[in-house]
Amino acid sequence: MDWRVFSVLFLIFLCGCVWDSSIDSDLTISQDVIDLCEVEGKIVCHGDCVDGFGSDCFFDSTEYSRDELSTGISFPEETLEACFAVHSFSVCGSCHNFFELRENDGFVRVSCGEFFQTIKNKNTSCNGCIDMIQSGCC
């Protein structure tokens, strides 16, 4: 398991708040999430490379099984439907580091803090049900 997956899962394990299904602009961001975003919120762009991109899909394991969700270079639409949070990144070309939460039928870009605090809160409210799968390349 790479350190990013471990750090996210460890953060999720440490949860302690209540889930609110809507994106809350007044969300209180905990210090452990602030610390995590100091690392996760920054990427190093390598310019003209081909590989080095991916996405992390966070989903409720009481509703979906890891085995039924497909991964690869990107997530198929059926898998994205299971995601309530998606972190996508690229260290090549124009580079990006996006944090998105599901709102209604789509995703809304949010800050790193809002993203991980929402995951943390939901994981607490469902007793550790949040799981993650990854897609991407190299």
Steps between C-alpha positions, in 0.01 A plus 500: 500500500649833405539774765218714354246222535625419849489865612147550367373176651671581831339844499164344431555260790557792738158656429282671758223719352143477364418458127292755317404390148523850355824681438538725800686824438516552879668163552749508786828357379689299763874541553575148375323583172688832476825306549402242238422776249846646550617184320202398283417853390832549324643321199829536317448555129746314278409676175510299177457145622237245404429303816428617852126548526223338695181520699388379840132407539354496851182296542271356766585130538155427644353597161771377262757223500859566395472192276207643302676831423729514196829684486766551236652806341174680583175415674206389286172688552353214707786527748479880517134463595613320817747774595393775736847657489768498227855630521663527157854608430764521230867585529545532121407761242281772645489313835199503730395397848119505531281408795134442416193401701176364360217749503172385345585334167852635460818603675595838642861606544585578863810578702726224625380570855130476412570181308682307770287636785185383319653153457603495863154606617319246285733221610424581863125506446501161325737328741799467267315407180700722262730320257711626210602369158754653264539544127782650298832432353852477629 
